[in-house]
Amino acid sequence: MKIEHLELRWVRLPLVTPFRTSFGTTYDRDTFLLRLVTSDGAEGWAECAAELDPLYSAEFLAGAEIVLRDQLVPRVVALGDRLSATGVKTALEPVTGHPMAKHVLETAILDAELKTADMSFGRYLGAVRDRVPAGVSVGIMDSHAELLDHVARYLEQGYRRIKLKIEPGWDVEPVRLVRERFGDDLLLQVDANAAYTLADARHLARLDPFDLLLIEQPLPEDDIRGHASLAEVVRTPVCLDESIASARDAATAIALGACAVINVKPARVGGYLEARRIHDVAEANGVPVWCGGMLETGIGRAPNVALAALPGFTMPGDTSASDRYFATDLTAPFVLEDGHLPVPTDPGIGVEVLPDVLSAITQSTTTIPV
Ligand code: OSB
Ligand code: MG
């Protein structure tokens, strides 16, 4: 298999409601899609998970575009006919970092390859379920009343678990109010996106009485030791997101007692093959995992839902329905059915872009020479 055509399309979709985290507020989902055509005549599609600014992690969209064009694409093109998705990681190994740029390229290649093989992502990755329970990530709000309204609405829609974004000044009180209003049976967790330091350990222990499933990434990305120390002070299980960039990182963090749960985001770790390795390492250590998200359109969501159907994904993920993010999705919408999303079964990612939506939201298209 060879790549015969490769294009990058910048798109912008307004979010139905602004999404505020400890690192900033997002109003629109800006991203780019890769579309490639192979010598087998298959089309591969993938969505870049990076954001406009390097706030969640070091990557950002404009940087991802440059590194793809100048560094990553030439390396996979140099493989010629020997190109296959399993060889992409090795071909890109000389380039340090840039996991989200690597992820979008590997995913588009895997999509095309699986379409040629007539196999779905779920089947290829080892999915054991045909639907996955959906959780929802709830942003920081201007008021407690607004937060309670949003949570009530999501629960009415059937979401199986609520994740509250937290930051200093918006943590114990919102958690207390949500727990009191919606009861002890609600599956509830929090995500700090690295907004605290180890000096906040005793403050974070004030979350203990609320029986949270986990606290996600309380400390900076590179503070593995800090997370291990924190885990000795707080009773809430510590979950890592930003800190885990590879299966090796997962093994290290688990061995050091820095995490009891892992948020697996394929984009953050350079692709679905590394994401599956993290799942395997975690499963072998008895550590539960769940599938995170980056406000993806249907193009990015579909393979995430497939990954979330692997056996070790025992906790509901941030795999929400399309209407949690967008009035109109780029693909046929993902719709909650009894609090679950169906795992796509068609070949490759199993969803197609809707051409009319795509042209309406496209900001620019560039062809990358292959
Ligand atoms: O930390 O999990 C995160 C969104 C963008 C960047 C980082 C994160 C998130 C979310 C929302 O929490 C996940 C989603 O619903 O896609
Ligand atoms: Mg997170």
PDB file of N, CA and C and ligand atoms in Angstrom, residues 23 56 137 163 165 190-194 216-217 239-242 263 265 268 290 292-294 318, ligand 2:
ATOM      1  N   PHE A  23      -7.446  25.373  32.189  1.00  0.00           N
ATOM      2  CA  PHE A  23      -6.448  25.993  31.306  1.00  0.00           C
ATOM      3  C   PHE A  23      -7.042  26.961  30.287  1.00  0.00           C
ATOM      4  N   TYR A  56      -3.472  22.602  26.901  1.00  0.00           N
ATOM      5  CA  TYR A  56      -3.667  21.267  27.483  1.00  0.00           C
ATOM      6  C   TYR A  56      -2.337  20.517  27.486  1.00  0.00           C
ATOM      7  N   SER A 137     -18.165  15.170  30.319  1.00  0.00           N
ATOM      8  CA  SER A 137     -17.238  16.068  30.994  1.00  0.00           C
ATOM      9  C   SER A 137     -17.894  17.443  31.068  1.00  0.00           C
ATOM     10  N   LYS A 163     -18.356  13.922  34.970  1.00  0.00           N
ATOM     11  CA  LYS A 163     -17.021  14.399  35.343  1.00  0.00           C
ATOM     12  C   LYS A 163     -17.088  15.915  35.445  1.00  0.00           C
ATOM     13  N   LYS A 165     -15.092  19.420  35.780  1.00  0.00           N
ATOM     14  CA  LYS A 165     -13.805  20.090  35.689  1.00  0.00           C
ATOM     15  C   LYS A 165     -13.644  20.919  36.955  1.00  0.00           C
ATOM     16  N   VAL A 190     -13.721  13.966  39.052  1.00  0.00           N
ATOM     17  CA  VAL A 190     -13.281  15.338  38.762  1.00  0.00           C
ATOM     18  C   VAL A 190     -11.991  15.328  37.952  1.00  0.00           C
ATOM     19  N   ASP A 191     -11.758  16.435  37.235  1.00  0.00           N
ATOM     20  CA  ASP A 191     -10.559  16.575  36.394  1.00  0.00           C
ATOM     21  C   ASP A 191      -9.985  17.976  36.603  1.00  0.00           C
ATOM     22  N   ALA A 192      -8.730  18.037  37.078  1.00  0.00           N
ATOM     23  CA  ALA A 192      -8.117  19.327  37.401  1.00  0.00           C
ATOM     24  C   ALA A 192      -7.212  19.858  36.297  1.00  0.00           C
ATOM     25  N   ASN A 193      -6.914  19.040  35.284  1.00  0.00           N
ATOM     26  CA  ASN A 193      -5.976  19.467  34.240  1.00  0.00           C
ATOM     27  C   ASN A 193      -4.748  20.166  34.830  1.00  0.00           C
ATOM     28  N   ALA A 194      -4.146  19.520  35.819  1.00  0.00           N
ATOM     29  CA  ALA A 194      -2.849  19.951  36.343  1.00  0.00           C
ATOM     30  C   ALA A 194      -2.870  21.293  37.080  1.00  0.00           C
ATOM     31  N   GLU A 216      -8.691  13.272  38.400  1.00  0.00           N
ATOM     32  CA  GLU A 216      -7.864  13.172  37.193  1.00  0.00           C
ATOM     33  C   GLU A 216      -6.839  14.295  37.154  1.00  0.00           C
ATOM     34  N   GLN A 217      -5.614  13.939  36.942  1.00  0.00           N
ATOM     35  CA  GLN A 217      -4.485  14.857  36.711  1.00  0.00           C
ATOM     36  C   GLN A 217      -4.524  16.097  37.605  1.00  0.00           C
ATOM     37  N   CYS A 239      -6.043   9.441  39.026  1.00  0.00           N
ATOM     38  CA  CYS A 239      -6.065   9.023  37.618  1.00  0.00           C
ATOM     39  C   CYS A 239      -5.149   9.962  36.850  1.00  0.00           C
ATOM     40  N   LEU A 240      -4.367   9.433  35.929  1.00  0.00           N
ATOM     41  CA  LEU A 240      -3.509  10.299  35.121  1.00  0.00           C
ATOM     42  C   LEU A 240      -4.028  10.419  33.696  1.00  0.00           C
ATOM     43  N   ASP A 241      -3.920  11.631  33.160  1.00  0.00           N
ATOM     44  CA  ASP A 241      -4.266  11.929  31.766  1.00  0.00           C
ATOM     45  C   ASP A 241      -2.983  12.467  31.107  1.00  0.00           C
ATOM     46  N   GLU A 242      -2.725  13.779  31.261  1.00  0.00           N
ATOM     47  CA  GLU A 242      -1.588  14.440  30.611  1.00  0.00           C
ATOM     48  C   GLU A 242      -0.250  13.734  30.844  1.00  0.00           C
ATOM     49  N   ASN A 263      -6.668   7.479  32.175  1.00  0.00           N
ATOM     50  CA  ASN A 263      -7.467   8.006  31.077  1.00  0.00           C
ATOM     51  C   ASN A 263      -6.649   7.768  29.812  1.00  0.00           C
ATOM     52  N   LYS A 265      -6.159   8.386  26.070  1.00  0.00           N
ATOM     53  CA  LYS A 265      -6.552   9.200  24.917  1.00  0.00           C
ATOM     54  C   LYS A 265      -5.619   8.823  23.785  1.00  0.00           C
ATOM     55  N   ARG A 268      -3.212  11.594  22.581  1.00  0.00           N
ATOM     56  CA  ARG A 268      -2.161  12.008  23.500  1.00  0.00           C
ATOM     57  C   ARG A 268      -0.974  11.047  23.482  1.00  0.00           C
ATOM     58  N   TRP A 290     -10.184   4.101  31.101  1.00  0.00           N
ATOM     59  CA  TRP A 290     -11.367   4.617  30.410  1.00  0.00           C
ATOM     60  C   TRP A 290     -10.883   5.511  29.277  1.00  0.00           C
ATOM     61  N   GLY A 292     -10.683   8.776  27.139  1.00  0.00           N
ATOM     62  CA  GLY A 292     -10.857  10.221  27.209  1.00  0.00           C
ATOM     63  C   GLY A 292     -11.222  10.773  25.849  1.00  0.00           C
ATOM     64  N   GLY A 293     -11.423  12.085  25.802  1.00  0.00           N
ATOM     65  CA  GLY A 293     -11.780  12.723  24.544  1.00  0.00           C
ATOM     66  C   GLY A 293     -11.150  14.091  24.443  1.00  0.00           C
ATOM     67  N   MET A 294     -11.235  14.681  23.267  1.00  0.00           N
ATOM     68  CA  MET A 294     -10.724  16.028  23.002  1.00  0.00           C
ATOM     69  C   MET A 294     -11.749  16.788  22.167  1.00  0.00           C
ATOM     70  N   ASP A 318     -15.220   9.651  28.419  1.00  0.00           N
ATOM     71  CA  ASP A 318     -15.717  10.960  27.982  1.00  0.00           C
ATOM     72  C   ASP A 318     -16.201  10.840  26.536  1.00  0.00           C
TER      73      ASP A 318
HETATM   74 MG    MG B   2      -8.281  15.211  31.476  1.00  0.00          MG
END
